[in-house]
Coordinates of C-alpha atoms and ligand atoms in Angstrom, one line a residue:
M1 CA -21.2 -8.0 18.1
K2 CA -17.6 -7.0 18.8
K3 CA -15.6 -6.7 15.6
Q4 CA -12.2 -8.3 15.3
Y5 CA -11.4 -8.0 11.6
L6 CA -13.3 -5.0 10.4
G7 CA -12.8 -1.3 11.0
E8 CA -15.4 1.4 10.5
I9 CA -16.5 2.7 7.1
I10 CA -14.6 5.9 6.4
N11 CA -14.7 8.4 3.5
H12 CA -11.5 8.1 1.4
P13 CA -10.7 11.1 -0.8
L14 CA -10.0 9.0 -3.9
L15 CA -12.0 5.8 -3.4
G16 CA -15.3 6.9 -1.7
K17 CA -16.6 4.8 1.2
I18 CA -14.1 2.2 2.3
L19 CA -14.3 -0.5 4.9
P20 CA -10.9 -1.7 6.2
V21 CA -10.4 -5.5 6.7
D22 CA -7.7 -6.7 9.0
F23 CA -6.1 -10.2 8.9
S24 CA -2.8 -10.0 10.7
P25 CA -1.6 -9.3 14.3
L26 CA -0.5 -5.7 15.0
K27 CA 2.1 -5.1 13.7
T28 CA 3.4 -7.6 11.2
C29 CA 5.4 -6.0 8.4
S30 CA 8.6 -6.3 6.4
F31 CA 9.2 -2.6 6.9
N32 CA 9.2 -0.3 9.9
C33 CA 8.6 3.0 8.1
Y34 CA 9.4 6.1 10.1
Y35 CA 6.0 7.6 9.5
C36 CA 3.9 4.4 10.0
S37 CA 0.5 5.3 11.6
L38 CA 0.3 1.8 13.1
G39 CA 3.4 2.3 15.3
K40 CA 6.6 0.3 15.5
T41 CA 6.8 -3.1 13.7
T42 CA 6.9 -5.8 16.4
N43 CA 6.9 -8.7 14.0
M44 CA 9.4 -7.9 11.3
T45 CA 9.2 -10.7 8.8
M46 CA 9.2 -11.8 5.2
Q47 CA 7.5 -15.1 6.0
R48 CA 3.9 -15.4 4.8
E49 CA 1.6 -16.9 7.5
D50 CA -2.0 -18.1 7.9
F51 CA -2.7 -15.7 10.7
Y52 CA -6.5 -16.2 11.0
P53 CA -9.1 -18.5 9.4
V54 CA -10.6 -17.1 6.2
Q55 CA -14.0 -18.4 7.3
D56 CA -14.0 -16.3 10.5
I57 CA -13.2 -13.1 8.5
I58 CA -15.9 -13.9 6.0
Q59 CA -18.4 -14.5 8.8
E60 CA -17.7 -11.1 10.3
I61 CA -18.0 -9.4 6.9
D62 CA -21.4 -11.3 6.3
S63 CA -22.7 -10.2 9.7
Y64 CA -21.6 -6.6 9.2
L65 CA -23.0 -6.3 5.6
T66 CA -26.4 -7.7 6.6
Q67 CA -26.8 -4.7 9.0
N68 CA -25.0 -1.9 7.3
D69 CA -24.8 -0.2 3.9
Y70 CA -22.3 -1.6 1.5
P71 CA -19.1 0.4 1.1
D72 CA -17.6 1.2 -2.3
Y73 CA -14.4 -0.7 -1.4
L74 CA -13.3 -3.3 1.0
F75 CA -9.7 -2.2 1.8
L76 CA -7.7 -5.4 2.6
T77 CA -5.1 -3.8 4.9
G78 CA -4.0 -6.2 7.6
S79 CA -2.1 -4.7 10.5
G80 CA 1.0 -4.2 8.4
E81 CA 2.0 -5.6 5.0
P82 CA -1.1 -7.4 3.5
A83 CA 1.0 -9.8 1.4
L84 CA 2.2 -11.5 4.6
Y85 CA -1.2 -13.1 5.0
S86 CA -0.8 -16.4 3.1
K87 CA -4.6 -16.6 2.6
F88 CA -4.9 -13.2 1.0
G89 CA -5.9 -14.7 -2.4
E90 CA -8.4 -17.1 -0.9
L91 CA -10.0 -14.4 1.2
A92 CA -10.2 -12.0 -1.7
R93 CA -11.7 -14.6 -4.0
K94 CA -14.4 -15.6 -1.4
I95 CA -15.3 -11.9 -0.9
K96 CA -15.6 -11.4 -4.7
E97 CA -17.9 -14.5 -5.0
R98 CA -20.2 -13.3 -2.2
Y99 CA -20.2 -9.5 -2.9
P100 CA -19.4 -8.9 -6.6
S101 CA -20.7 -5.3 -6.4
I102 CA -18.1 -4.3 -3.8
K103 CA -14.7 -3.5 -5.1
L104 CA -11.4 -4.6 -3.5
T105 CA -8.2 -2.7 -3.0
A106 CA -5.0 -3.2 -1.0
Y107 CA -2.0 -1.1 -0.3
S108 CA 1.3 -3.0 -0.2
N109 CA 5.0 -2.0 0.2
A110 CA 5.8 -4.3 -2.8
S111 CA 8.6 -6.1 -0.9
L112 CA 7.1 -9.6 -1.6
L113 CA 6.2 -9.0 -5.2
Y114 CA 9.2 -11.1 -6.4
D115 CA 7.0 -14.1 -5.3
P116 CA 4.6 -15.1 -8.2
E117 CA 2.1 -16.4 -5.6
V118 CA 1.9 -13.0 -4.0
R119 CA 1.4 -11.4 -7.4
R120 CA -1.4 -13.8 -8.2
D121 CA -3.1 -13.1 -4.9
F122 CA -3.1 -9.4 -5.7
Y123 CA -4.8 -10.0 -9.1
E124 CA -8.1 -10.3 -7.2
C125 CA -8.0 -6.6 -6.3
D126 CA -9.8 -4.1 -8.5
I127 CA -7.1 -1.5 -7.8
M128 CA -3.7 -2.3 -6.5
Q129 CA -1.8 0.3 -4.6
F130 CA 1.9 0.2 -3.8
N131 CA 4.3 2.4 -1.9
L132 CA 7.6 3.5 -3.3
N133 CA 9.5 6.2 -1.5
S134 CA 12.9 5.8 -3.1
I135 CA 14.8 4.1 -5.8
I136 CA 18.1 4.8 -4.0
A137 CA 19.1 2.0 -1.6
E138 CA 20.4 4.3 1.2
E139 CA 17.3 6.5 1.2
F140 CA 15.0 3.5 0.8
S141 CA 16.5 2.0 3.9
R142 CA 16.5 5.2 5.9
I143 CA 12.8 5.9 5.4
N144 CA 11.4 2.3 5.3
Q145 CA 13.8 0.7 7.9
H146 CA 13.1 -2.6 6.2
H147 CA 13.9 -6.3 6.8
S148 CA 17.5 -7.2 5.9
Q149 CA 16.3 -9.4 3.0
V150 CA 14.5 -6.6 1.2
K151 CA 16.5 -5.1 -1.7
I152 CA 15.4 -2.1 -3.7
G153 CA 16.3 -3.9 -7.0
D154 CA 13.9 -6.8 -6.1
V155 CA 11.1 -4.3 -5.2
L156 CA 11.5 -2.5 -8.6
D157 CA 11.7 -5.8 -10.5
G158 CA 8.6 -7.1 -8.6
L159 CA 6.7 -3.9 -9.5
R160 CA 7.6 -4.2 -13.2
K161 CA 6.6 -7.9 -13.3
F162 CA 3.3 -7.2 -11.6
K163 CA 2.6 -4.3 -14.1
G164 CA 3.2 -6.7 -17.0
E165 CA 0.7 -9.2 -15.6
Y166 CA -2.1 -7.2 -14.0
T167 CA -4.8 -5.7 -16.2
K168 CA -6.4 -3.4 -13.7
P169 CA -5.4 0.1 -12.4
I170 CA -2.2 0.4 -10.3
W171 CA -1.6 3.4 -8.0
I172 CA 1.8 4.2 -6.7
H173 CA 2.3 6.3 -3.6
S174 CA 5.5 8.2 -2.6
I175 CA 5.8 9.8 0.8
F176 CA 8.5 12.4 1.1
G177 CA 10.1 13.3 4.5
N178 CA 12.7 16.0 5.2
K179 CA 16.2 14.5 5.4
F180 CA 14.9 11.0 4.5
N181 CA 14.3 10.7 0.7
I182 CA 14.5 14.2 -0.8
S183 CA 17.8 14.1 -2.6
E184 CA 17.7 15.4 -6.2
V185 CA 18.9 12.0 -7.5
N186 CA 16.1 10.2 -5.7
I187 CA 13.4 12.6 -6.9
K188 CA 14.6 12.5 -10.5
G189 CA 15.0 8.7 -10.2
L190 CA 11.4 8.3 -9.0
R191 CA 10.2 10.5 -11.8
K192 CA 12.0 8.3 -14.3
F193 CA 10.6 5.1 -12.8
I194 CA 7.1 6.5 -12.7
A195 CA 7.4 7.8 -16.3
D196 CA 8.3 4.3 -17.5
F197 CA 5.9 2.5 -15.3
K198 CA 2.8 4.6 -16.1
P199 CA 0.6 3.9 -13.1
E200 CA -3.0 5.0 -13.3
K201 CA -2.4 7.5 -10.4
Y202 CA 0.8 8.7 -8.7
I203 CA 0.0 9.9 -5.2
I204 CA 2.6 12.2 -3.6
R205 CA 2.4 12.9 0.1
T206 CA 4.5 14.2 2.9
F207 CA 4.9 13.2 6.5
E208 CA 2.0 14.1 8.9
K209 CA 2.7 16.8 11.5
E210 CA 2.7 14.2 14.3
N211 CA 5.8 12.6 12.8
D212 CA 7.7 15.4 14.4
V213 CA 9.9 16.0 11.4
E214 CA 10.5 19.5 10.0
P215 CA 8.2 20.0 7.0
L216 CA 9.5 20.1 3.5
S217 CA 11.0 23.4 2.5
D218 CA 9.2 25.5 -0.2
D219 CA 12.2 24.8 -2.5
T220 CA 11.9 21.0 -2.1
I221 CA 8.1 21.1 -2.7
K222 CA 8.7 23.3 -5.8
F223 CA 11.4 20.9 -7.1
I224 CA 9.2 17.8 -6.5
K225 CA 6.3 19.5 -8.3
S226 CA 8.6 20.6 -11.2
Q227 CA 9.6 17.0 -11.7
M228 CA 6.3 15.3 -11.3
D229 CA 3.9 17.8 -13.0
S230 CA 5.0 16.7 -16.4
L231 CA 4.5 13.0 -15.8
N232 CA 2.3 11.1 -18.3
C233 CA -0.1 9.9 -15.5
E234 CA -2.4 11.6 -13.0
C235 CA -0.5 13.1 -10.1
V236 CA -2.3 13.7 -6.9
Y237 CA -0.6 15.8 -4.2
M238 CA -1.8 15.3 -0.6
G239 CA -0.6 17.6 2.3
F240 CA 1.4 19.8 0.0
D241 CA -0.4 23.0 0.8
Ligands
SF4_301 S1 4.9 -0.7 5.0 FE1 3.0 0.2 5.7 S2 2.4 -1.0 7.5 FE2 4.6 -1.5 7.0 S3 5.7 0.0 8.3 FE3 5.5 0.9 6.3 S4 3.6 2.2 6.5 FE4 3.6 0.7 8.2

């Protein structure tokens, strides 16, 4: 059977075997990040929508899991920002009821976290992952090229609110790109935010080679590490060799 909503199981370096679940048209996002592996955002929106019927997605998951080994995690990705699927919570709850042994995770840009309904929907996940590349408005805009309604202050407030409500692990990811978000003030600001926030993991990455941006200099890498190494949470560097 041809799959519409599921990817292939892949090995994730931190989560084990993950199976991506899609539920939005390519590419629906409130950001248009310079480095996005899904290409350019064609539907830039802050409006949550009922893109596909939950039942159709569940049917495909059922059919797949009767014929294949269970993954460690179902990764609720969507083709863009997962919070834009208005049925996210219902989908996650139904998956949990049917497959309590499979964990759920999602990776969000945090732009809709000001909405209590979005925060509640994300409670269903066993690990929530958020991206935060900058706490400085100018650098945040440069790297994330976001919807005009997105404000860095709202993103940070939303993250803090979610942290106060959610009882399971939160991972924060920062992706650093040369000339995008590597000012001293941003790196130090991120350090301060992360030190106060205390995520379970802080994952620090840099652009992929195919992004065609000059790699970070040794001095920048050294500076980022000198700031983040002393954080009171687990720091994971990826692509910093
Ligand atoms: S938030 Fe994620 S999906 Fe949206 S543009 Fe950025 S990297 Fe791509």
